[in-house]
Tab-separated table of C-alpha atoms in Angstrom:
chain	number	residue	atom	x	y	z
A	11	GLU	CA	-21.889	54.472	10.166
A	12	ALA	CA	-22.210	51.130	8.441
A	13	SER	CA	-20.335	52.295	5.285
A	14	ASN	CA	-17.446	53.661	7.474
A	15	ALA	CA	-17.265	50.378	9.151
A	16	ARG	CA	-16.910	48.744	5.830
A	17	VAL	CA	-14.358	51.173	4.574
A	18	SER	CA	-12.480	50.642	7.847
A	19	THR	CA	-12.536	46.922	7.438
A	20	ALA	CA	-11.334	47.098	3.766
A	21	VAL	CA	-8.259	49.407	4.926
A	22	ASN	CA	-7.303	46.892	7.582
A	23	ALA	CA	-7.777	43.903	5.046
A	24	GLU	CA	-5.348	45.624	2.451
A	25	ALA	CA	-2.721	46.325	5.253
A	26	ARG	CA	-3.014	42.621	6.452
A	27	ARG	CA	-2.594	41.460	2.765
A	28	GLU	CA	0.694	43.693	2.357
A	29	VAL	CA	2.147	42.420	5.544
A	30	PHE	CA	1.392	38.676	4.688
A	31	GLY	CA	2.800	39.503	1.014
A	32	LYS	CA	6.022	40.682	2.561
A	33	ILE	CA	6.295	37.815	5.024
A	34	VAL	CA	5.920	35.423	2.008
A	35	ALA	CA	8.321	37.266	-0.249
A	36	ALA	CA	10.854	37.100	2.699
A	37	GLY	CA	10.597	33.313	3.107
A	38	ALA	CA	10.526	32.523	-0.711
A	39	ALA	CA	14.006	34.451	-0.739
A	40	PHE	CA	15.525	31.863	1.531
A	41	LEU	CA	13.775	28.606	0.035
A	42	PRO	CA	16.390	28.403	-3.022
A	43	ALA	CA	19.172	28.692	-0.658
A	44	ALA	CA	17.995	25.832	1.370
A	45	ALA	CA	17.274	23.710	-1.385
A	46	ASN	CA	20.649	22.362	-2.451
A	47	ALA	CA	23.544	24.917	-1.995
A	48	ALA	CA	26.504	25.274	0.260
A	49	VAL	CA	28.296	28.485	1.257
A	50	GLY	CA	31.089	29.322	-1.098
A	51	GLU	CA	30.224	26.712	-3.761
A	52	SER	CA	29.301	27.497	-7.227
A	53	PRO	CA	26.056	25.983	-8.636
A	54	ARG	CA	26.308	22.186	-9.537
A	55	PHE	CA	24.955	20.906	-12.726
A	56	SER	CA	24.832	17.566	-14.479
A	57	VAL	CA	23.972	16.879	-18.216
A	58	PHE	CA	22.842	13.167	-18.291
A	59	GLY	CA	25.548	12.472	-15.669
A	60	LEU	CA	28.124	12.774	-18.698
A	61	ILE	CA	28.994	16.624	-18.453
A	62	GLY	CA	29.318	18.523	-15.409
A	63	ASP	CA	29.103	17.258	-11.670
A	64	GLY	CA	27.765	13.628	-11.599
A	65	THR	CA	26.788	14.010	-7.852
A	66	SER	CA	24.062	16.762	-8.610
A	67	TYR	CA	20.650	16.003	-8.537
A	68	SER	CA	19.247	14.969	-12.008
A	69	GLU	CA	15.947	13.619	-10.976
A	70	GLY	CA	16.467	10.339	-12.685
A	71	GLY	CA	17.627	12.003	-15.919
A	72	ALA	CA	21.101	10.625	-15.859
A	73	TYR	CA	20.110	7.095	-16.605
A	74	GLY	CA	21.692	5.884	-13.531
A	75	SER	CA	25.215	7.246	-14.027
A	76	ASP	CA	24.751	9.587	-11.066
A	77	GLN	CA	23.701	6.651	-8.606
A	78	THR	CA	26.061	5.200	-6.131
A	79	LYS	CA	24.658	1.807	-6.834
A	80	PRO	CA	23.516	0.152	-10.191
A	81	THR	CA	19.904	0.999	-10.815
A	82	TYR	CA	17.026	-1.515	-11.422
A	83	SER	CA	16.768	-0.047	-15.082
A	84	PRO	CA	18.265	2.836	-17.087
A	85	TYR	CA	14.995	4.573	-16.215
A	86	SER	CA	14.802	4.040	-12.540
A	87	VAL	CA	16.134	6.082	-9.708
A	88	TYR	CA	15.860	2.631	-7.434
A	89	GLU	CA	18.722	0.179	-7.196
A	90	LYS	CA	18.326	-3.680	-7.843
A	91	ALA	CA	16.773	-5.650	-5.325
A	92	GLY	CA	19.157	-7.442	-3.079
A	93	LYS	CA	19.822	-8.591	0.472
A	94	ASP	CA	19.693	-5.146	1.707
A	95	SER	CA	16.683	-4.093	0.086
A	96	LEU	CA	13.652	-2.707	2.067
A	97	TYR	CA	11.623	-5.700	0.971
A	98	ASN	CA	13.243	-9.096	0.014
A	99	LYS	CA	12.413	-12.644	-0.141
A	100	GLU	CA	14.535	-13.814	2.686
A	101	GLY	CA	16.432	-17.165	2.348
A	102	GLY	CA	16.981	-16.384	-1.314
A	103	GLY	CA	14.670	-17.057	-4.185
A	104	ALA	CA	10.905	-16.744	-4.344
A	105	MET	CA	10.194	-19.439	-2.013
A	106	GLY	CA	12.883	-18.727	0.828
A	107	ASP	CA	12.105	-19.635	4.524
A	108	GLY	CA	11.324	-16.044	5.714
A	109	TYR	CA	9.074	-15.468	2.856
A	110	VAL	CA	7.156	-18.719	3.216
A	111	ALA	CA	6.854	-18.008	6.988
A	112	ARG	CA	5.422	-14.495	6.415
A	113	LYS	CA	2.968	-16.005	3.912
A	114	LYS	CA	2.054	-18.870	6.232
A	115	ALA	CA	1.329	-16.331	9.122
A	116	ILE	CA	-0.892	-14.407	6.887
A	117	LEU	CA	-2.988	-17.409	6.067
A	118	ALA	CA	-3.148	-18.132	9.966
A	119	GLU	CA	-4.548	-14.699	10.477
A	120	THR	CA	-6.970	-15.282	7.644
A	121	LYS	CA	-8.334	-18.299	9.295
A	122	ASN	CA	-8.848	-16.417	12.437
A	123	ARG	CA	-10.764	-13.827	10.576
A	124	LEU	CA	-12.922	-16.248	8.884
A	125	ASN	CA	-13.810	-17.870	12.115
A	126	ASN	CA	-15.045	-14.577	13.500
A	127	ASN	CA	-17.772	-14.473	10.695
A	128	PHE	CA	-19.824	-17.136	12.251
A	129	ALA	CA	-20.647	-14.952	15.318
A	130	TYR	CA	-21.355	-11.978	12.911
A	131	VAL	CA	-23.682	-14.106	10.949
A	132	GLU	CA	-25.594	-15.213	14.074
A	133	LYS	CA	-25.914	-11.475	15.313
A	134	LYS	CA	-26.783	-10.549	11.500
A	135	GLN	CA	-23.973	-8.078	11.454
A	136	TRP	CA	-23.741	-8.420	7.720
A	137	PHE	CA	-21.293	-5.402	7.523
A	138	ASN	CA	-19.008	-6.927	9.860
A	139	VAL	CA	-18.816	-10.181	7.569
A	140	LYS	CA	-18.118	-8.126	4.583
A	141	ASP	CA	-15.464	-6.039	6.493
A	142	GLU	CA	-13.668	-9.082	7.588
A	143	LEU	CA	-13.418	-10.296	3.992
A	144	THR	CA	-12.332	-6.872	2.732
A	145	ARG	CA	-9.916	-5.838	5.546
A	146	TYR	CA	-7.333	-8.589	5.210
A	147	MET	CA	-8.111	-10.418	2.067
A	148	TYR	CA	-5.856	-8.382	-0.122
A	149	GLU	CA	-2.896	-9.799	1.903
A	150	THR	CA	-4.590	-13.244	1.785
A	151	ARG	CA	-4.909	-13.166	-1.987
A	152	GLY	CA	-1.304	-12.340	-2.216
A	153	ALA	CA	-0.244	-15.156	0.193
A	154	VAL	CA	-2.280	-17.703	-1.486
A	155	ARG	CA	-1.183	-16.857	-5.051
A	156	GLY	CA	2.547	-16.467	-3.787
A	157	LEU	CA	2.557	-19.941	-2.186
A	158	ALA	CA	0.490	-21.747	-4.982
A	159	VAL	CA	3.169	-23.349	-7.135
A	160	SER	CA	1.537	-26.604	-8.567
A	161	ASN	CA	-1.495	-26.635	-10.805
A	162	THR	CA	-3.379	-28.462	-7.815
A	163	GLN	CA	-2.343	-25.721	-5.549
A	164	LYS	CA	-3.679	-23.074	-7.938
A	165	GLU	CA	-6.925	-24.973	-8.419
A	166	MET	CA	-7.432	-25.040	-4.631
A	167	ALA	CA	-6.508	-21.513	-4.378
A	168	ASP	CA	-9.273	-20.679	-6.939
A	169	ASP	CA	-11.768	-22.888	-5.111
A	170	PHE	CA	-10.948	-20.885	-1.762
A	171	PHE	CA	-11.413	-17.574	-3.821
A	172	LYS	CA	-14.698	-18.636	-5.008
A	173	ALA	CA	-15.887	-19.500	-1.503
A	174	ILE	CA	-15.153	-16.346	0.079
A	175	GLU	CA	-16.644	-14.350	-2.901
A	176	THR	CA	-19.660	-16.613	-1.978
A	177	VAL	CA	-19.572	-15.662	1.616
A	178	TYR	CA	-19.523	-11.902	0.605
A	179	GLY	CA	-22.433	-12.508	-1.887
A	180	LYS	CA	-24.511	-14.273	0.967
A	181	ALA	CA	-23.731	-11.468	3.405
A	182	THR	CA	-24.993	-8.954	0.985
A	183	THR	CA	-28.194	-10.678	0.444
A	184	HIS	CA	-28.581	-11.166	4.282
A	185	ASP	CA	-28.851	-15.063	3.782
A	186	GLY	CA	-27.601	-16.139	7.105
A	187	ALA	CA	-27.580	-20.203	6.441
A	188	ALA	CA	-26.072	-19.777	3.134
A	189	CYS	CA	-23.484	-17.361	4.364
A	190	ALA	CA	-22.377	-19.573	7.452
A	191	ASN	CA	-22.252	-22.646	4.952
A	192	ALA	CA	-20.144	-20.736	2.614
A	193	ASN	CA	-17.809	-19.505	5.261
A	194	ALA	CA	-17.418	-23.098	6.567
A	195	ALA	CA	-16.602	-24.078	3.024
A	196	ALA	CA	-13.936	-21.170	2.585
A	197	ILE	CA	-12.387	-22.440	5.961
A	198	LYS	CA	-12.325	-26.140	4.648
A	199	ALA	CA	-10.882	-24.902	1.220
A	200	LEU	CA	-8.093	-22.731	3.151
A	201	ASP	CA	-7.354	-25.682	5.209
A	202	ALA	CA	-6.969	-27.995	2.449
A	203	PHE	CA	-4.644	-25.416	0.691
A	204	ILE	CA	-2.444	-25.067	3.908
A	205	ALA	CA	-2.299	-29.039	3.959
A	206	THR	CA	-0.478	-28.855	0.741
A	207	LEU	CA	2.475	-26.337	1.846
């Protein structure tokens, strides 16, 4: 009886495979029609945007000639950055008012996160100290580097980065007093940097 059950199961599996195969084949037949076709139109094609229909999809191979706006470069499918771009430095230029305000808000949040570290050190929650330094510091580094213009500001930025690296290192070695001192030094370095803005 065991072998009869195996044969029966094998037959059912083949029948299921056939039905599934037919469903997939029927679905695949409709995919090309849904991709880029309209009823009554002949296929559209473009050879580098020079021959054929320049409005057809060329996957960036038309060197920008099939785009509605000028591209960033001949090899890009993206348009040049401008006031309508998804990301722009508001107010014009690299140091526009909106850009600076966003970066200063990041620095304010960084200070809040650094202040959280004192409680984590007291509780010996070293993973939280390290998490606070890794969760948001990518944004912080970008903000500090973006706002540091003069050589003095760049040196102050380096001092801040060294301080937070020390905090991370001391949290790794579970040295509470040194970690708290390094965290205080990081906050002091950040405050000194913000004062120059």
